[in-house]
Coordinates of C-alpha atoms and ligand atoms in Angstrom, one line a residue:
X1 CA 312.1 71.9 139.1
X2 CA 313.0 68.2 139.0
X3 CA 310.6 65.3 139.3
X4 CA 311.3 62.3 141.6
X5 CA 311.9 60.4 138.4
X6 CA 314.6 62.8 137.3
X7 CA 316.3 62.6 140.7
X8 CA 316.3 58.9 140.9
X9 CA 317.7 58.8 137.3
X10 CA 320.5 61.3 138.4
X11 CA 321.3 59.1 141.3
X12 CA 322.1 56.2 138.9
X13 CA 324.6 58.3 136.9
X14 CA 328.2 59.2 137.6
X15 CA 328.6 62.8 138.7
X16 CA 329.3 65.5 137.8
X17 CA 327.4 66.0 134.6
X18 CA 325.4 68.7 132.8
X19 CA 321.8 67.8 132.5
X20 CA 319.9 69.2 129.5
X21 CA 316.1 69.5 129.5
X22 CA 315.6 69.4 125.7
X23 CA 311.8 69.8 125.9
X24 CA 312.3 73.1 127.7
X25 CA 315.0 74.1 125.2
X26 CA 312.5 73.5 122.3
X27 CA 309.8 75.4 124.1
X28 CA 312.1 78.4 124.6
X29 CA 313.2 78.3 121.0
X30 CA 309.7 78.1 119.7
X31 CA 308.6 81.0 121.9
X32 CA 311.5 83.1 120.6
X33 CA 310.8 82.2 117.0
X34 CA 307.2 83.1 117.2
X35 CA 307.9 86.4 118.9
X36 CA 310.5 87.3 116.3
X37 CA 308.3 86.3 113.4
X38 CA 305.7 88.8 114.4
X39 CA 308.0 91.6 113.2
X40 CA 310.0 89.6 110.6
X41 CA 313.1 89.8 112.8
X42 CA 316.1 87.5 112.0
X43 CA 317.6 85.5 114.9
X44 CA 321.1 84.2 114.9
X45 CA 322.1 81.9 117.8
X46 CA 325.4 83.0 119.5
X47 CA 327.1 79.6 119.4
X48 CA 329.8 80.4 122.0
X49 CA 327.1 80.2 124.7
X50 CA 326.8 76.4 124.2
X51 CA 327.9 74.2 121.3
X52 CA 326.8 70.8 122.8
X53 CA 325.8 68.7 119.8
X54 CA 322.2 68.0 121.0
X55 CA 321.6 71.7 121.8
X56 CA 322.9 72.7 118.3
X57 CA 320.7 70.2 116.6
X58 CA 317.6 71.7 118.3
X59 CA 318.6 75.2 117.4
X60 CA 319.4 74.3 113.8
X61 CA 316.0 72.6 113.5
X62 CA 314.1 75.8 114.4
X63 CA 315.8 77.6 111.5
X64 CA 317.8 80.3 113.3
X65 CA 321.1 81.5 111.9
X66 CA 324.5 81.2 113.7
X67 CA 326.5 84.0 115.2
X68 CA 330.1 82.8 115.4
X69 CA 333.3 84.2 117.0
X70 CA 335.9 81.9 115.4
X71 CA 336.3 80.0 112.2
X72 CA 335.9 76.8 114.3
X73 CA 332.4 77.9 115.2
X74 CA 331.7 78.9 111.5
X75 CA 332.7 75.4 110.4
X76 CA 330.9 73.7 113.1
X77 CA 327.7 75.6 112.4
X78 CA 327.8 74.7 108.8
X79 CA 328.6 71.0 109.6
X80 CA 325.6 70.9 111.9
X81 CA 323.4 72.1 109.1
X82 CA 323.0 75.8 109.7
X83 CA 322.4 77.7 106.5
X84 CA 325.6 79.4 105.3
X85 CA 323.5 82.4 104.2
X86 CA 322.6 82.9 107.9
X87 CA 326.1 82.7 109.4
X88 CA 327.7 85.9 110.8
X89 CA 331.2 86.1 112.1
X90 CA 332.3 88.7 114.7
X91 CA 335.5 89.0 116.8
X92 CA 338.1 91.6 117.5
X93 CA 341.0 89.4 116.4
X94 CA 340.1 87.3 113.4
X95 CA 343.3 85.8 112.0
X96 CA 344.1 85.6 108.3
X97 CA 343.5 81.9 108.4
X98 CA 340.1 82.4 110.0
X99 CA 339.1 85.1 107.5
X100 CA 340.2 82.8 104.6
X101 CA 338.2 79.9 106.1
X102 CA 335.1 82.0 106.4
X103 CA 335.5 83.4 102.8
X104 CA 335.7 79.8 101.6
X105 CA 332.4 79.1 103.3
X106 CA 330.7 82.1 101.7
X107 CA 329.1 83.2 104.9
X108 CA 326.4 85.9 105.1
X109 CA 328.5 88.6 106.8
X110 CA 331.7 89.5 108.6
X111 CA 331.0 91.8 111.5
X112 CA 334.1 93.9 111.3
X113 CA 335.7 95.4 114.4
X114 CA 338.5 97.7 113.1
X115 CA 339.6 99.6 110.0
X116 CA 342.6 97.5 109.7
X117 CA 340.5 94.4 109.6
X118 CA 338.4 95.9 106.8
X119 CA 341.6 96.3 104.8
X120 CA 342.8 92.7 105.5
X121 CA 339.4 91.2 104.5
X122 CA 339.4 93.3 101.3
X123 CA 342.9 92.0 100.4
X124 CA 342.2 88.3 101.2
X125 CA 338.8 88.4 99.4
X126 CA 340.6 90.0 96.4
X127 CA 343.2 87.2 96.3
X128 CA 340.3 84.7 96.1
X129 CA 338.5 86.8 93.5
X130 CA 335.6 87.1 95.9
X131 CA 333.5 89.9 97.4
X132 CA 333.1 89.8 101.2
X133 CA 329.9 91.1 102.8
X134 CA 330.7 93.2 105.8
X135 CA 328.8 95.0 108.6
X136 CA 330.6 97.5 110.7
X137 CA 330.5 96.7 114.4
X138 CA 330.1 100.0 116.0
X139 CA 330.9 100.7 119.7
X140 CA 327.9 102.9 120.6
X141 CA 329.0 103.8 124.1
X142 CA 325.8 102.6 125.6
X143 CA 326.0 101.3 129.2
X144 CA 324.5 97.8 129.5
X145 CA 324.2 98.1 133.3
X146 CA 325.4 94.6 133.8
X147 CA 328.6 93.2 135.4
X148 CA 331.6 95.2 134.2
X149 CA 333.4 92.0 133.0
X150 CA 330.5 91.3 130.5
X151 CA 330.0 94.9 129.3
X152 CA 331.2 95.4 125.7
X153 CA 329.7 98.6 124.4
X154 CA 331.5 101.4 126.2
X155 CA 334.4 103.6 124.9
X156 CA 336.8 101.8 127.2
X157 CA 336.0 98.3 125.7
X158 CA 338.1 96.6 123.0
X159 CA 335.1 95.8 120.9
X160 CA 334.0 97.5 117.7
X161 CA 334.8 100.7 115.9
X162 CA 334.4 103.9 117.9
X163 CA 332.3 106.7 116.6
X164 CA 335.2 109.0 116.1
X165 CA 336.8 106.5 113.6
X166 CA 333.7 106.3 111.4
X167 CA 334.7 108.9 108.9
X168 CA 338.0 107.0 108.2
X169 CA 335.9 103.8 108.2
X170 CA 333.6 105.2 105.5
X171 CA 336.6 106.2 103.4
X172 CA 338.1 102.7 103.7
X173 CA 334.8 101.1 102.7
X174 CA 334.7 103.4 99.6
X175 CA 338.1 102.4 98.4
X176 CA 337.9 98.6 99.1
X177 CA 336.6 97.1 95.9
X178 CA 336.3 93.6 97.3
X179 CA 333.9 94.5 100.1
X180 CA 330.2 94.8 100.0
X181 CA 328.8 97.0 102.8
X182 CA 325.7 95.3 104.3
X183 CA 325.0 97.4 107.3
X184 CA 325.8 98.1 111.0
X185 CA 326.3 95.8 113.9
X186 CA 326.2 96.3 117.7
X187 CA 326.6 94.1 120.8
X188 CA 326.8 96.0 124.0
X189 CA 327.0 93.3 126.7
X190 CA 325.5 90.2 128.2
X191 CA 323.0 89.3 131.0
X192 CA 321.1 92.6 130.3
X193 CA 317.9 92.6 132.5
X194 CA 317.0 96.2 132.3
X195 CA 315.2 96.5 129.0
X196 CA 315.5 100.3 129.0
X197 CA 319.1 99.7 128.0
X198 CA 317.8 98.5 124.6
X199 CA 315.8 101.7 124.1
X200 CA 319.1 103.6 124.5
X201 CA 320.7 101.3 122.0
X202 CA 317.9 101.8 119.5
X203 CA 318.4 105.6 119.6
X204 CA 322.1 105.1 118.8
X205 CA 321.4 102.6 116.1
X206 CA 319.0 105.1 114.4
X207 CA 321.7 107.8 114.6
X208 CA 324.4 105.6 113.1
X209 CA 322.2 104.3 110.3
X210 CA 321.3 107.9 109.3
X211 CA 325.0 108.8 109.5
X212 CA 325.8 106.1 106.9
X213 CA 322.8 106.9 104.7
X214 CA 323.7 110.6 104.6
X215 CA 327.1 109.6 103.2
X216 CA 325.5 107.6 100.4
X217 CA 325.7 104.1 101.9
X218 CA 322.7 101.8 101.7
X219 CA 322.1 100.2 105.1
X220 CA 320.4 96.9 104.5
X221 CA 321.1 95.2 107.8
X222 CA 320.7 96.5 111.3
X223 CA 322.2 93.9 113.6
X224 CA 321.6 94.8 117.2
X225 CA 323.4 91.8 118.8
X226 CA 322.2 89.9 121.8
X227 CA 322.7 90.1 125.6
X228 CA 319.1 89.5 126.8
X229 CA 319.5 88.2 130.4
X230 CA 317.8 85.4 132.3
X231 CA 316.6 85.2 135.9
X232 CA 319.3 83.2 137.7
X233 CA 317.4 83.6 141.0
X234 CA 314.3 81.9 139.6
X235 CA 315.5 79.0 137.5
X236 CA 312.0 77.6 137.3
X237 CA 310.6 80.7 135.7
X238 CA 312.3 79.6 132.6
X239 CA 311.4 81.4 129.4
X240 CA 312.6 84.9 129.0
X241 CA 310.1 87.6 127.9
X242 CA 310.9 87.6 124.2
X243 CA 307.7 89.5 123.4
X244 CA 308.7 92.4 125.5
X245 CA 312.2 92.3 124.2
X246 CA 311.4 92.4 120.5
X247 CA 308.6 94.9 121.1
X248 CA 311.1 97.5 122.2
X249 CA 313.1 97.2 118.9
X250 CA 309.9 97.3 116.9
X251 CA 308.9 100.4 118.7
X252 CA 312.1 102.3 118.9
X253 CA 314.1 101.4 115.8
X254 CA 313.4 103.3 112.6
X255 CA 313.3 100.5 110.2
X256 CA 313.3 101.5 106.5
X257 CA 311.4 99.4 103.9
X258 CA 313.7 96.6 102.7
X259 CA 315.9 96.9 105.8
X260 CA 316.4 93.7 107.9
X261 CA 316.7 93.6 111.7
X262 CA 319.0 90.9 113.0
X263 CA 319.6 89.6 116.5
X264 CA 322.3 87.4 118.1
X265 CA 320.9 85.7 121.2
X266 CA 322.9 83.3 123.2
X267 CA 322.2 83.1 126.9
X268 CA 318.4 83.8 126.7
X269 CA 318.0 80.8 124.4
X270 CA 320.0 78.1 126.3
X271 CA 320.6 79.4 129.8
X272 CA 317.7 77.8 131.6
X273 CA 317.7 74.4 129.9
X274 CA 320.6 73.0 131.8
X275 CA 321.8 72.3 135.4
X276 CA 325.1 71.0 136.6
X277 CA 324.4 68.0 138.7
X278 CA 327.0 67.2 141.4
X279 CA 327.4 65.2 144.5
X280 CA 328.5 66.2 148.0
X281 CA 331.9 64.6 148.7
X282 CA 332.5 66.0 152.1
X283 CA 330.9 68.3 154.7
X284 CA 333.3 70.2 156.9
X285 CA 331.8 71.8 159.9
X286 CA 334.1 74.5 161.1
X287 CA 333.9 76.9 164.0
X288 CA 333.0 79.9 161.9
X289 CA 332.0 78.2 158.6
X290 CA 330.5 75.1 157.3
X291 CA 331.8 73.8 153.9
X292 CA 330.1 71.6 151.4
X293 CA 332.8 70.2 149.1
X294 CA 331.4 69.0 145.7
X295 CA 332.7 66.8 143.1
X296 CA 332.2 69.6 140.6
X297 CA 334.3 72.7 140.6
X298 CA 335.5 75.7 138.5
X299 CA 336.8 73.2 135.9
X300 CA 333.2 72.2 135.2
X301 CA 331.5 75.6 135.8
X302 CA 333.8 78.6 135.6
X303 CA 331.3 81.5 135.8
X304 CA 331.4 82.0 139.5
X305 CA 335.2 82.0 139.6
X306 CA 335.5 84.1 136.5
X307 CA 332.9 86.9 137.2
X308 CA 331.4 86.1 140.5
X309 CA 328.3 84.8 138.8
X310 CA 325.4 83.6 140.8
X311 CA 323.9 80.1 140.2
X312 CA 321.1 78.9 142.4
X313 CA 322.2 75.9 144.4
X314 CA 319.7 73.2 145.4
X315 CA 320.0 70.0 147.4
X316 CA 318.0 67.4 145.4
X317 CA 318.3 64.7 148.1
X318 CA 316.8 66.6 151.0
X319 CA 313.3 68.0 151.1
X320 CA 313.5 69.9 154.4
X321 CA 313.6 73.7 154.8
X322 CA 317.0 75.5 154.4
X323 CA 318.4 75.4 157.9
X324 CA 322.2 75.6 157.7
X325 CA 324.5 78.1 156.0
X326 CA 327.3 76.5 153.9
X327 CA 330.1 77.8 151.7
X328 CA 329.6 75.5 148.6
X329 CA 333.0 74.8 147.1
X330 CA 334.7 72.6 144.5
X331 CA 337.7 70.4 144.8
X332 CA 340.1 72.5 142.7
X333 CA 343.3 74.0 144.2
X334 CA 342.2 77.6 143.9
X335 CA 340.5 79.8 146.5
X336 CA 338.1 81.2 143.8
X337 CA 336.8 77.7 143.3
X338 CA 333.6 78.6 145.2
X339 CA 330.0 78.4 144.0
X340 CA 328.4 80.3 146.8
X341 CA 329.1 81.7 150.2
X342 CA 326.7 81.3 153.1
X343 CA 324.2 79.4 151.0
X344 CA 321.1 78.3 153.0
X345 CA 320.4 74.6 152.4
X346 CA 318.8 71.8 154.3
X347 CA 321.4 70.0 156.5
X348 CA 323.5 68.1 153.9
X349 CA 325.5 65.0 153.9
X350 CA 328.0 63.1 151.9
X351 CA 326.4 61.6 148.8
X352 CA 323.6 64.2 148.5
X353 CA 322.8 65.3 144.9
X354 CA 323.3 69.0 144.4
X355 CA 322.0 71.0 141.4
X356 CA 323.6 74.2 140.2
X357 CA 320.8 75.7 138.2
X358 CA 320.7 77.8 135.0
X359 CA 324.0 76.5 133.6
X360 CA 323.0 76.2 129.9
X361 CA 324.9 79.3 128.8
X362 CA 328.7 79.6 129.2
X363 CA 328.8 76.5 131.3
X364 CA 329.8 73.3 129.6
X365 CA 331.6 75.3 126.9
X366 CA 334.0 76.8 129.4
X367 CA 334.9 73.5 131.1
X368 CA 338.6 72.9 131.2
X369 CA 341.1 70.2 131.9
X370 CA 342.9 72.2 134.7
X371 CA 344.1 69.8 137.3
X372 CA 343.9 67.1 134.7
X373 CA 340.2 66.6 135.5
X374 CA 337.9 64.2 133.7
X375 CA 336.1 65.3 130.6
X376 CA 332.7 66.7 131.7
X377 CA 329.7 64.4 130.9
X378 CA 326.2 65.2 129.9
X379 CA 322.8 63.7 130.2
X380 CA 319.5 64.6 128.6
X381 CA 315.8 64.6 129.2
X382 CA 314.4 64.0 125.8
X383 CA 312.1 66.4 124.1
X384 CA 308.5 65.2 123.5
X385 CA 307.9 65.1 119.8
Ligands
LIG401 C1 328.5 86.6 122.9 C2 327.9 87.4 121.8 C3 326.5 87.4 121.7 C4 325.6 86.7 122.6 O1 325.5 87.2 123.9 P1 324.4 86.7 124.9 O2 324.6 87.5 126.1 O3 324.7 85.3 125.2 O4 323.1 86.9 124.3 C5 326.0 88.1 120.6 N1 326.9 88.8 119.7 C6 328.2 88.8 119.9 C7 329.0 89.5 118.9 C8 328.8 88.1 120.9 O5 330.1 88.1 121.1

């Protein structure tokens, strides 16, 4: 919800831009940190969700680790001040250059996604006279019940090592002298709103941990990934239920003494703290359809075009009841450049401010220069200290 003061401030700025509510971000982070602390759980922030400098500064300050998917993210995290000892590195296609870069940074753990990758890390670590800490990313074949384009933990997905390859994986771990086995890692998908999914995940994690222990491996780390969803339909109901989320893992995971439980949260931490603020350029009233054409498009916010994602759309300049149905579209020369079809809004006019809500995760980071568009701008409401 925006105050009149926010709205008149927005009216003075050049659109489009991402607006960040840093006070809300801090409140969300603090709520998560408190909930995790109750069980001594370790939280890593999944940096790919948003690497805006101000956002990273807030997250670093709360003391979370970083979950990275490229050496660029590893280096940025450490530059920003994240503790190297809390940096994890996942990804199905880590290049030699990336592996070497992360070895040089002495990160906490590589989350390894294939047997071949284990061998490559072993070789590159050996050449540096180092030992690389690794966790095995296992594909647990658990259905995340989310959009198929953001499901990662099924047999058909490219991520992780499948259960039938684990015997060969254990053998490789035994013969690789430059690897230190830390534990097992999972990440089954994103925007998971049905918490029962995590109960199913816990059952699988317990089975795999036992499997490794039975073969003589000590499993120090259980990394269960992230994926906790947010309520895109109620952007003002802003802080996810971290208590309920962590409680499930506390209840259903068999955690041994001295075993650490790690999480990698992205969307749930940053999703609600930002909105994309745009202006109506034109209104076209057709016979069958009315169009609102915005000055922001898929180049600023790609999620709707990429996976039909829903973002709540609000007209900040009109206070009347929704009365007209519009297709809300961007200016880009692609038919998928559409933020919503038949969206009910108050009658809208050129110059009205439009907010696309809940854009803190996978929003600004996916902006592109397609059509040679301007660099996307950002604005901030400061946190109260
Ligand atoms: C993207 C990603 C996450 C975070 O996912 P969210 O849905 O944003 O919580 C966690 N772990 C890995 C390995 C990822 O790739």
